[in-house]
Tab-separated table of C-alpha atoms in Angstrom:
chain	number	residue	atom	x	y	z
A	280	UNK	CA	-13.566	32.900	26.080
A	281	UNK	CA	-15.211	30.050	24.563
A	282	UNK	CA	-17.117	32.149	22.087
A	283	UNK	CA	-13.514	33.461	20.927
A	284	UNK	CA	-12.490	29.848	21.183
A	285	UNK	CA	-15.276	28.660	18.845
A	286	UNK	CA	-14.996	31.738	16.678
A	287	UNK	CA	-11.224	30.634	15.543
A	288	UNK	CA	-12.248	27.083	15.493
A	289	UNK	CA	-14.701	27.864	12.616
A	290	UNK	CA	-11.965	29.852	10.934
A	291	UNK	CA	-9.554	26.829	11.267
A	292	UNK	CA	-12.045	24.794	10.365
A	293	UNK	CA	-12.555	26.025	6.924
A	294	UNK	CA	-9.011	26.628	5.855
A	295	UNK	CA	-6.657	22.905	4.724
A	296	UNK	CA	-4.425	24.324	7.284
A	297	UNK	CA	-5.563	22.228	9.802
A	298	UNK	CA	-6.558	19.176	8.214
A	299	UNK	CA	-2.735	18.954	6.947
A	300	UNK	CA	-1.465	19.411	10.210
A	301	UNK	CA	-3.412	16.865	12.165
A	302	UNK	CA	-2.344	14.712	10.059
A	303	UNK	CA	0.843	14.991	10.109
A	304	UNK	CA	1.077	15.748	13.627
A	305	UNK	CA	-1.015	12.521	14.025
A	306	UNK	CA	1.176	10.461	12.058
A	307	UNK	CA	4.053	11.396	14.025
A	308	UNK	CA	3.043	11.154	17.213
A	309	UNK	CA	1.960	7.579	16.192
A	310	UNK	CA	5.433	6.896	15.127
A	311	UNK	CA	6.831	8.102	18.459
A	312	UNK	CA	4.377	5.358	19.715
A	313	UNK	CA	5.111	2.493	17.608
A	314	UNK	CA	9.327	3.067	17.970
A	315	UNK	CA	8.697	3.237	21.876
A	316	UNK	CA	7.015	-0.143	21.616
A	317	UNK	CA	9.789	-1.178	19.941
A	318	UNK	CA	8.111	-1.584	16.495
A	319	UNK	CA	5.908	-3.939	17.701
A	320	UNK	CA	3.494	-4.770	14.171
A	321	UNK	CA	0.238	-4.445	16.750
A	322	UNK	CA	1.339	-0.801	16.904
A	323	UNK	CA	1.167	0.102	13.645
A	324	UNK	CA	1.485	4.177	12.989
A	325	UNK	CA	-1.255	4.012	10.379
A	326	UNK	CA	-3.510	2.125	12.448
A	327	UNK	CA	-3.152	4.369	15.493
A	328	UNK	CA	-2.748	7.442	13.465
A	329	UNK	CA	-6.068	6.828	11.514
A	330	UNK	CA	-7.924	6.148	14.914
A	331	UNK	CA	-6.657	8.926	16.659
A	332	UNK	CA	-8.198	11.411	13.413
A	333	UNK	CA	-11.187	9.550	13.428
A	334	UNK	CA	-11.826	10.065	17.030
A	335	UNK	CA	-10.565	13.642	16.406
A	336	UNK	CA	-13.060	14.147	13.463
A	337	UNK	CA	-15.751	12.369	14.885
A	338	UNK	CA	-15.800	14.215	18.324
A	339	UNK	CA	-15.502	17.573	16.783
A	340	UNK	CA	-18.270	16.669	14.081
A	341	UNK	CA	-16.042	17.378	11.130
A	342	UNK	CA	-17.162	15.759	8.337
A	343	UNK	CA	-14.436	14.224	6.176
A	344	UNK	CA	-14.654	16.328	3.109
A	345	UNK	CA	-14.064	19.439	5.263
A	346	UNK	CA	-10.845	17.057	6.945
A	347	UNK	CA	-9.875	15.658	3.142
A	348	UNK	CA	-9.237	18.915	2.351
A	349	UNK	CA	-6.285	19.640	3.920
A	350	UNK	CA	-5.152	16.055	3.712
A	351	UNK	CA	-5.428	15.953	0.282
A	352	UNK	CA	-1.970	17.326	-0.168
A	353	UNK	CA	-0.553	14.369	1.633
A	354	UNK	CA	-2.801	12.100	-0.632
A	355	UNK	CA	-2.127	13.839	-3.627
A	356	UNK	CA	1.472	12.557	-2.708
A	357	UNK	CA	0.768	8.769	-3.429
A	358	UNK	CA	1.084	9.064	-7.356
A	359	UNK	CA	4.495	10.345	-7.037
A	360	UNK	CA	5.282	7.794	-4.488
A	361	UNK	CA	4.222	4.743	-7.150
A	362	UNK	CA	6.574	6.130	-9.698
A	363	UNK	CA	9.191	6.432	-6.959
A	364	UNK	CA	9.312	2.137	-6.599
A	365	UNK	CA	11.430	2.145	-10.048
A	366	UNK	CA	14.247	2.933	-8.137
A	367	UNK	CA	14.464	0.664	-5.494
A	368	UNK	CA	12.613	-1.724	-8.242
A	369	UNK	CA	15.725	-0.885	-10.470
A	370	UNK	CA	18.700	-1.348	-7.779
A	371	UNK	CA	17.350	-5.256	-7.361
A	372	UNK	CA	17.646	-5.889	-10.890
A	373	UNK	CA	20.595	-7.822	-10.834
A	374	UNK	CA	18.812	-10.034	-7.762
A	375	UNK	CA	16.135	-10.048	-9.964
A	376	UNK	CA	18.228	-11.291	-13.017
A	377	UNK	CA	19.571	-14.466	-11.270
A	378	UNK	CA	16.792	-15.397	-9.817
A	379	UNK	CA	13.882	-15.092	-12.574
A	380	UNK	CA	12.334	-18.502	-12.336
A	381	UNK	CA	11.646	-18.941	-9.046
A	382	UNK	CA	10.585	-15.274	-8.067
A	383	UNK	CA	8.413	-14.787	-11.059
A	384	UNK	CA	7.115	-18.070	-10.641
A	385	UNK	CA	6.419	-17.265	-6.479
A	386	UNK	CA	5.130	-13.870	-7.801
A	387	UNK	CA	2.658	-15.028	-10.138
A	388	UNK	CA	1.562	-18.065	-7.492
A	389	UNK	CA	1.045	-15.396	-4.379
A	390	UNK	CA	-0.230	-12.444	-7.071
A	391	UNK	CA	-3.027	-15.093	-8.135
A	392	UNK	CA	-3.844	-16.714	-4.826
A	393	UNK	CA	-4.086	-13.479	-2.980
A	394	UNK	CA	-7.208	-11.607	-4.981
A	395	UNK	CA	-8.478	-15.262	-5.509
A	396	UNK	CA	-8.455	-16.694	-2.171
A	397	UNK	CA	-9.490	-13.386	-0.565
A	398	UNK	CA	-12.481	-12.838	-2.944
A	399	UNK	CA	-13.842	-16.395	-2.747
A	400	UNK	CA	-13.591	-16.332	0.791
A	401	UNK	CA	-15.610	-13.236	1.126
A	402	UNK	CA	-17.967	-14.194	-1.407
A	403	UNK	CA	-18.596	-17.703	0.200
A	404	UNK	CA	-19.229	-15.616	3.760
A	405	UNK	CA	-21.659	-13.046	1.861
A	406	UNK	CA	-19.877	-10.449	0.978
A	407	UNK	CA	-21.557	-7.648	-0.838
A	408	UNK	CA	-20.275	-6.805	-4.713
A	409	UNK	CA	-18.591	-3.721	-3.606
A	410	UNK	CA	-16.960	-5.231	-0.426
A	411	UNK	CA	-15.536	-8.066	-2.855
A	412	UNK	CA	-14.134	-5.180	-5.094
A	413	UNK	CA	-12.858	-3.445	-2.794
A	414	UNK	CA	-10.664	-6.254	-0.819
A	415	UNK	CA	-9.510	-8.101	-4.170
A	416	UNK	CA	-6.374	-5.679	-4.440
A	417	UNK	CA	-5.832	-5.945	-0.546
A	418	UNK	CA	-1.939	-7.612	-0.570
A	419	UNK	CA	-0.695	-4.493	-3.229
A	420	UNK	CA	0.821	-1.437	-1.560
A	421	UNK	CA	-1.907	1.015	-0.616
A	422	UNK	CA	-1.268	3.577	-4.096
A	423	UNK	CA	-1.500	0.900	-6.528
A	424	UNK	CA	-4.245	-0.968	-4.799
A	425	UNK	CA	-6.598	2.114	-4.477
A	426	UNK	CA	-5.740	3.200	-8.021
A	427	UNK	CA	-6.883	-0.495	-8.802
A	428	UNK	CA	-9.759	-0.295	-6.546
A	429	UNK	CA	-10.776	2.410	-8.412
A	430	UNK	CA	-10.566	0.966	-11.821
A	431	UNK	CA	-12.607	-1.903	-10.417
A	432	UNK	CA	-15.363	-0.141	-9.208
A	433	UNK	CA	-14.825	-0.744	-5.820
A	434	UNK	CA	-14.272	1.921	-2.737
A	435	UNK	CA	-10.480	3.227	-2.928
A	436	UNK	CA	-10.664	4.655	1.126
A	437	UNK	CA	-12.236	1.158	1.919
A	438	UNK	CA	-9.524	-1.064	-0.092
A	439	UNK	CA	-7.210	1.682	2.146
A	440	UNK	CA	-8.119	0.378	5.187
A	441	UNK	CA	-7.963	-3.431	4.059
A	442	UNK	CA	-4.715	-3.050	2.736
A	443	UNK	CA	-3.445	-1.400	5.961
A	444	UNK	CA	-5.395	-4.320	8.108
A	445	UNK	CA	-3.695	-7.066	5.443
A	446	UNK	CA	-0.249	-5.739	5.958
A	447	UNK	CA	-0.430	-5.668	9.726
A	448	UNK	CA	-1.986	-9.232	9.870
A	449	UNK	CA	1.087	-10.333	7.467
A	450	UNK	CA	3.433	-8.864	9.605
A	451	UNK	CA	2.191	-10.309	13.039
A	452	UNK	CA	1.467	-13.650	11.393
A	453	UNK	CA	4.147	-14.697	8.625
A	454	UNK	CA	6.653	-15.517	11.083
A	455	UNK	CA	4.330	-18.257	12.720
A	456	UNK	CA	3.349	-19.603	9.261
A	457	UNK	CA	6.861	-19.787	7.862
A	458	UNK	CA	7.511	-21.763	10.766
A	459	UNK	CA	5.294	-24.247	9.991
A	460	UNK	CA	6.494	-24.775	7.180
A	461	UNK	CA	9.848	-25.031	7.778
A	462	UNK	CA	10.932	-22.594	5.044
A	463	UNK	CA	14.727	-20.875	6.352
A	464	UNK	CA	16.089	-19.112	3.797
A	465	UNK	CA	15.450	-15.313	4.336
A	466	UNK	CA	15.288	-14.666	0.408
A	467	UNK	CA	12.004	-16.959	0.363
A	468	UNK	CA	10.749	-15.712	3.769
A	469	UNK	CA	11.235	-12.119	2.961
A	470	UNK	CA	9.821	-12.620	-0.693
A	471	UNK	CA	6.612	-14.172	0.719
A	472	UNK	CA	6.167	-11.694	3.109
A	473	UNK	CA	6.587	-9.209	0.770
A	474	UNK	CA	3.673	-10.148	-1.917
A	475	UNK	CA	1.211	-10.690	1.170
A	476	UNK	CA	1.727	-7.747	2.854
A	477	UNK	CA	3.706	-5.274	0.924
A	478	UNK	CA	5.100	-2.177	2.402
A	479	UNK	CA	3.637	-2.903	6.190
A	480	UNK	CA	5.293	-6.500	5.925
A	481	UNK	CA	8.554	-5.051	4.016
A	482	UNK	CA	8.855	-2.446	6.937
A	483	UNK	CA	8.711	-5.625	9.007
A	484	UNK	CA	11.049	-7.730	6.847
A	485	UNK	CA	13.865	-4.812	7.578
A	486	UNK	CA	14.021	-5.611	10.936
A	487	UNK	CA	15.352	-8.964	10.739
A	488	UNK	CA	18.197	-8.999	8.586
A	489	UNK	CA	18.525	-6.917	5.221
A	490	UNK	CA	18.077	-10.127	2.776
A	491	UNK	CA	14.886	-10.675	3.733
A	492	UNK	CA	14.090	-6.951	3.760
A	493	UNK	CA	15.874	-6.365	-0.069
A	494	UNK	CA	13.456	-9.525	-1.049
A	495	UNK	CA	10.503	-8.356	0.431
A	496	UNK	CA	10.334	-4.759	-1.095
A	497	UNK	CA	11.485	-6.191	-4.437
A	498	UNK	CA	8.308	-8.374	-3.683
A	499	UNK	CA	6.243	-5.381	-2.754
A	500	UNK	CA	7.355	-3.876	-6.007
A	501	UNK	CA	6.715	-6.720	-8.702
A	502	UNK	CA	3.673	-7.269	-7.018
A	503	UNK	CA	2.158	-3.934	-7.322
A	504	UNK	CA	3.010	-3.516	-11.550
A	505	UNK	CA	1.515	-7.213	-11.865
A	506	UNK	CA	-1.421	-6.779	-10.263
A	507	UNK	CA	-2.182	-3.331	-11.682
A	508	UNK	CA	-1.682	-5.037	-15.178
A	509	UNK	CA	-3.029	-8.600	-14.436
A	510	UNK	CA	-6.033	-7.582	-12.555
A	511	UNK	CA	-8.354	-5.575	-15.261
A	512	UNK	CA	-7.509	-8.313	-17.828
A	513	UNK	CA	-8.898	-11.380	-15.181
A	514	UNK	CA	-11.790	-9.293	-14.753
A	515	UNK	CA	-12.617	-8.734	-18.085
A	516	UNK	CA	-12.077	-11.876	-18.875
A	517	UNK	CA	-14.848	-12.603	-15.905
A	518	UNK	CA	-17.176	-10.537	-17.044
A	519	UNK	CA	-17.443	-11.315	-20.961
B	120	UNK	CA	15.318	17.759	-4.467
B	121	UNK	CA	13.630	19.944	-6.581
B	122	UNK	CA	14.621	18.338	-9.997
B	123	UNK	CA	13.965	14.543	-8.729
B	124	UNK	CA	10.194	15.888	-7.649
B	125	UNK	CA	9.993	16.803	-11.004
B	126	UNK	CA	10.969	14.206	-12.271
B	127	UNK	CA	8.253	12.220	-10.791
B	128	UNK	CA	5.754	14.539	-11.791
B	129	UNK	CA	6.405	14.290	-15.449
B	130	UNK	CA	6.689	10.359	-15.419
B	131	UNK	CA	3.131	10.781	-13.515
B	132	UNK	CA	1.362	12.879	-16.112
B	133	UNK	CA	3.324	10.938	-18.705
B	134	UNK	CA	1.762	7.949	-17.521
B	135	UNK	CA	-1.954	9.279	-16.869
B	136	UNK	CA	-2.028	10.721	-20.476
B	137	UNK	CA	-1.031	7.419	-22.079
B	138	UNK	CA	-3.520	5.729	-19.747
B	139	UNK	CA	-5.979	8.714	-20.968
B	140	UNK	CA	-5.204	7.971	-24.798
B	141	UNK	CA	-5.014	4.424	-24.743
B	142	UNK	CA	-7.507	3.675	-22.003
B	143	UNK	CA	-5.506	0.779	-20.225
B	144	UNK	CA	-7.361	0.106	-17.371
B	145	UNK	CA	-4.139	0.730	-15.390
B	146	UNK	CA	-3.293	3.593	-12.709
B	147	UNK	CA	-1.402	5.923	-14.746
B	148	UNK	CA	0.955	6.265	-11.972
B	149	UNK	CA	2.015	2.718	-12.939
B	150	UNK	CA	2.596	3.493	-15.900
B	151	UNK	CA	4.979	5.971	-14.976
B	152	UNK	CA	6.595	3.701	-12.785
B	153	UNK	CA	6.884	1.332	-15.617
B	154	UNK	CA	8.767	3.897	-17.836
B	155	UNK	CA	10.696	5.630	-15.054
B	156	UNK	CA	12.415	1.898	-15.130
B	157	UNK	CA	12.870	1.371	-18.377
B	158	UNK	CA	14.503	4.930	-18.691
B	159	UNK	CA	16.758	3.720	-15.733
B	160	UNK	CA	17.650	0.375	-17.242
B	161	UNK	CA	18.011	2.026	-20.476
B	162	UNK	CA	20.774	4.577	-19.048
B	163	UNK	CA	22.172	1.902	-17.223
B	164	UNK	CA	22.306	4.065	-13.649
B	165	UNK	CA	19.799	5.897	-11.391
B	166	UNK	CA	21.628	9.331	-10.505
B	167	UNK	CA	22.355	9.947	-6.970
B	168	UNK	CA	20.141	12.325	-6.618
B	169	UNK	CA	17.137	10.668	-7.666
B	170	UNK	CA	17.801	7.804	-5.238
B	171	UNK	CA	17.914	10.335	-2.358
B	172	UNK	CA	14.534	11.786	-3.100
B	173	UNK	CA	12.765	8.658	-3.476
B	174	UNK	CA	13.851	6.735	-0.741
B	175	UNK	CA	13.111	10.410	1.521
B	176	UNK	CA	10.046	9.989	0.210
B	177	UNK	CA	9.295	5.818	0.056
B	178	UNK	CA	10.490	5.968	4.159
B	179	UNK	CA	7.161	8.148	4.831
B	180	UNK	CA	5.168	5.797	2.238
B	181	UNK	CA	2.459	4.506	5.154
B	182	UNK	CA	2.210	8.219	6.028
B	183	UNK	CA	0.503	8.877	2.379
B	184	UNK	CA	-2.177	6.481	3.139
B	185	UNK	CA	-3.319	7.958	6.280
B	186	UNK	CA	-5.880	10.298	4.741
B	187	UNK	CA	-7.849	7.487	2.902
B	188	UNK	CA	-7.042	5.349	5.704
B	189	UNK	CA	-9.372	7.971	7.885
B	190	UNK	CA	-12.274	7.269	4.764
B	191	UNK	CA	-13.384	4.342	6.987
B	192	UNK	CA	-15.502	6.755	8.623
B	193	UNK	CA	-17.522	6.813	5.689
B	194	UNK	CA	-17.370	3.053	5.620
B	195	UNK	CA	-18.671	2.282	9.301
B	196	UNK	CA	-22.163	0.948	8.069
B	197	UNK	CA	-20.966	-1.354	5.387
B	198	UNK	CA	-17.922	-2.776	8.258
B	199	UNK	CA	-20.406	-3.204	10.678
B	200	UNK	CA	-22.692	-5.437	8.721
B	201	UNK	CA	-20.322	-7.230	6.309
B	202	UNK	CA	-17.070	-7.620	9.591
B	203	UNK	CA	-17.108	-11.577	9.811
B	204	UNK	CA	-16.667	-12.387	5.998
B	205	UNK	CA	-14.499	-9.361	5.521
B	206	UNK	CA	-12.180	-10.211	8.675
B	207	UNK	CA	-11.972	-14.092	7.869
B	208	UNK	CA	-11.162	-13.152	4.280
B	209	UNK	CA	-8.074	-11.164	5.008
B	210	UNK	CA	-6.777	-13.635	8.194
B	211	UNK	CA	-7.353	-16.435	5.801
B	212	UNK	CA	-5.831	-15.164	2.440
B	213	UNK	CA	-2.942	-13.124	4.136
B	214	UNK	CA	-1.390	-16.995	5.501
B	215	UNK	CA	-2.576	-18.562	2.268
B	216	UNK	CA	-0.776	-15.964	0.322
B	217	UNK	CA	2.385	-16.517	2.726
B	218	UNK	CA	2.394	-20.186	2.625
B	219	UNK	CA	1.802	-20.506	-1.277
B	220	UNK	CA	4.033	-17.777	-2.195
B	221	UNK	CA	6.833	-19.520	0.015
B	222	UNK	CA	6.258	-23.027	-1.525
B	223	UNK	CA	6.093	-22.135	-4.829
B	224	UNK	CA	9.739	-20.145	-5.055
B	225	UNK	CA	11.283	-22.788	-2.664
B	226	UNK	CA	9.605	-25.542	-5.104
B	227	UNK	CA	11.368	-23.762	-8.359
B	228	UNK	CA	14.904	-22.708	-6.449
B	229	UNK	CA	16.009	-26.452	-6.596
């Protein structure tokens, strides 16, 4: 029995059948968890999802190349997913019209501070080279910030995981910050949220009313295109 | 469906070969982002069709990250001895980034 069992686990083992499939029944099963907890940030389906196939790959001693090849067809998905942000992009144009002072000047503010204040931060701690690479993109959706990553130098599956950890921290701790502040309005809320924490934060920014929401994924958006342009230019720049 | 996926694709390898030929140091998915828009504001609409498809496939967006996302594993060492200056960094620039980002567009809105 367990000699049959083993003999079809090799067999699975080597085909991307399987690696597709746990991830996808991972994801979901994490999403059952995070709308039962009433889409609580702290139960983020990409947090839980990622530690359940880590567990998964780690216990069966799968190593991830064998795992990232049945995955890959999910990852392979992200490119087509970056050109798909024209289109909301493009329906928030006339938002975008109106308002072109202060949410280009807000964009350009958090795009800057964001790399900058993340980077220092880590250098000033002792980060390594790499690490720094890797967690300058952190606050751009997860495509665009791995593409960057990659660009960079740094580790794309690392800047992954920092700009999932980024988006959940923005989520859980915007509201408290915004507070502080004093800032109302649910454009500027949503659009701050937004550039910190992109699509986690966005997700997030839905919940409470649809302004905020609309703001934040326009946010998410602009964001992404001006850091993927802005970023190899300041490093350049940097480095000669 | 079908035709919208395609879609996609083509702005995608549109947008890698320019990055290919011109070697911007951008993702050339970007880049096909960037001209998927301008086709849109250029034809003044974004057909029904494509707007189903994208948002189908924008709702599963934190999905697509999942596979890198399980790449920490290779990454255990590096977390392990670098956690405090990586986990202060993103606490500390994620409110920074909030409260800045806030200031600034409530700053220019008067």
């Amino acid at each position: 029995m367990s000699g049959k069992f083993s003999e079809i686990w090799v067999y699975l083992a080597a085909s991307p059948l399987l690696g597709l499939t746990v991830t996808l029944l991972a994801y979901q099963g994490a999403y059952w968890l995070y709308a039962r907890a009433k889409m609580n940030p702290l139960a983020n389906p990409v947090a839980i999802s990622v530690a359940a196939l880590v567990a998964l790959l780690w216990f069966t001693d799968t190593p991830y190349p064998v795992y990232f090849e049945g995955a890959q067809f999910v990852h392979f998905l992200l490119g087509p997913a970056v050109v798909a942000l024209a289109v909301p992009l493009y329906a928030n144009l006339e938002t975008l019209r109106r308002n072109l002072l202060p949410l280009g000047g807000a964009l350009l503010a958090g795009s800057l501070v964001a790399p900058v204040s993340a980077v220092a931060i880590g250098w000033a701690l002792g980060a390594s080279r790499e690490t720094l690479l890797s967690l300058a993109p952190k606050s751009v959706t997860a495509p665009i910030a791995m593409g960057v990553a990659e660009k960079l130098g740094g580790l794309p599956s690392l800047t992954a995981v920092l700009v999932v950890s980024t988006g959940i921290l923005g989520a859980v701790l915007a509201r408290g910050t915004l507070n502080v502040l004093r800032i109302r309005d649910h454009a500027v809320r949503g659009f701050a949220v937004g550039v910190a924490a992109h699509g986690i934060g966005t997700a997030r920014a839905f919940q409470v009313s649809e302004t905020m929401g609309a703001f934040a994924g326009l946010a998410m958006g602009l964001n992404g295109l001006l850091t993927a342009f802005l970023f190899p230019l300041l490093l350049r720049l940097w480095g000669g | 469906m079908l035709g919208a996926v395609t879609l996609l694709l083509v702005y995608q390898l549109i947008g890698e070969v320019l990055v290919r030929f011109t070697g911007l140091p951008v993702p050339g998915p970007v880049v096909g982002m960037l001209l998927l828009f301008v086709t849109l504001v250029a034809r003044g609409s974004a057909p029904a069709w494509l707007r189903d498809t994208c948002q189908g496939l924008l709702s599963h967006l934190s999905l697509l990250f999942v596979p890198a996302g399980v790449g920490v594993l290779l990454h255990f060492k590096r977390l392990g001895a670098e956690w405090l200056p990586i986990a202060v960094a993103l606490v500390a620039s994620t409110v920074i980034t909030i409260g800045v980002t806030a200031l600034v567009m409530r700053a220019l809105q008067k």
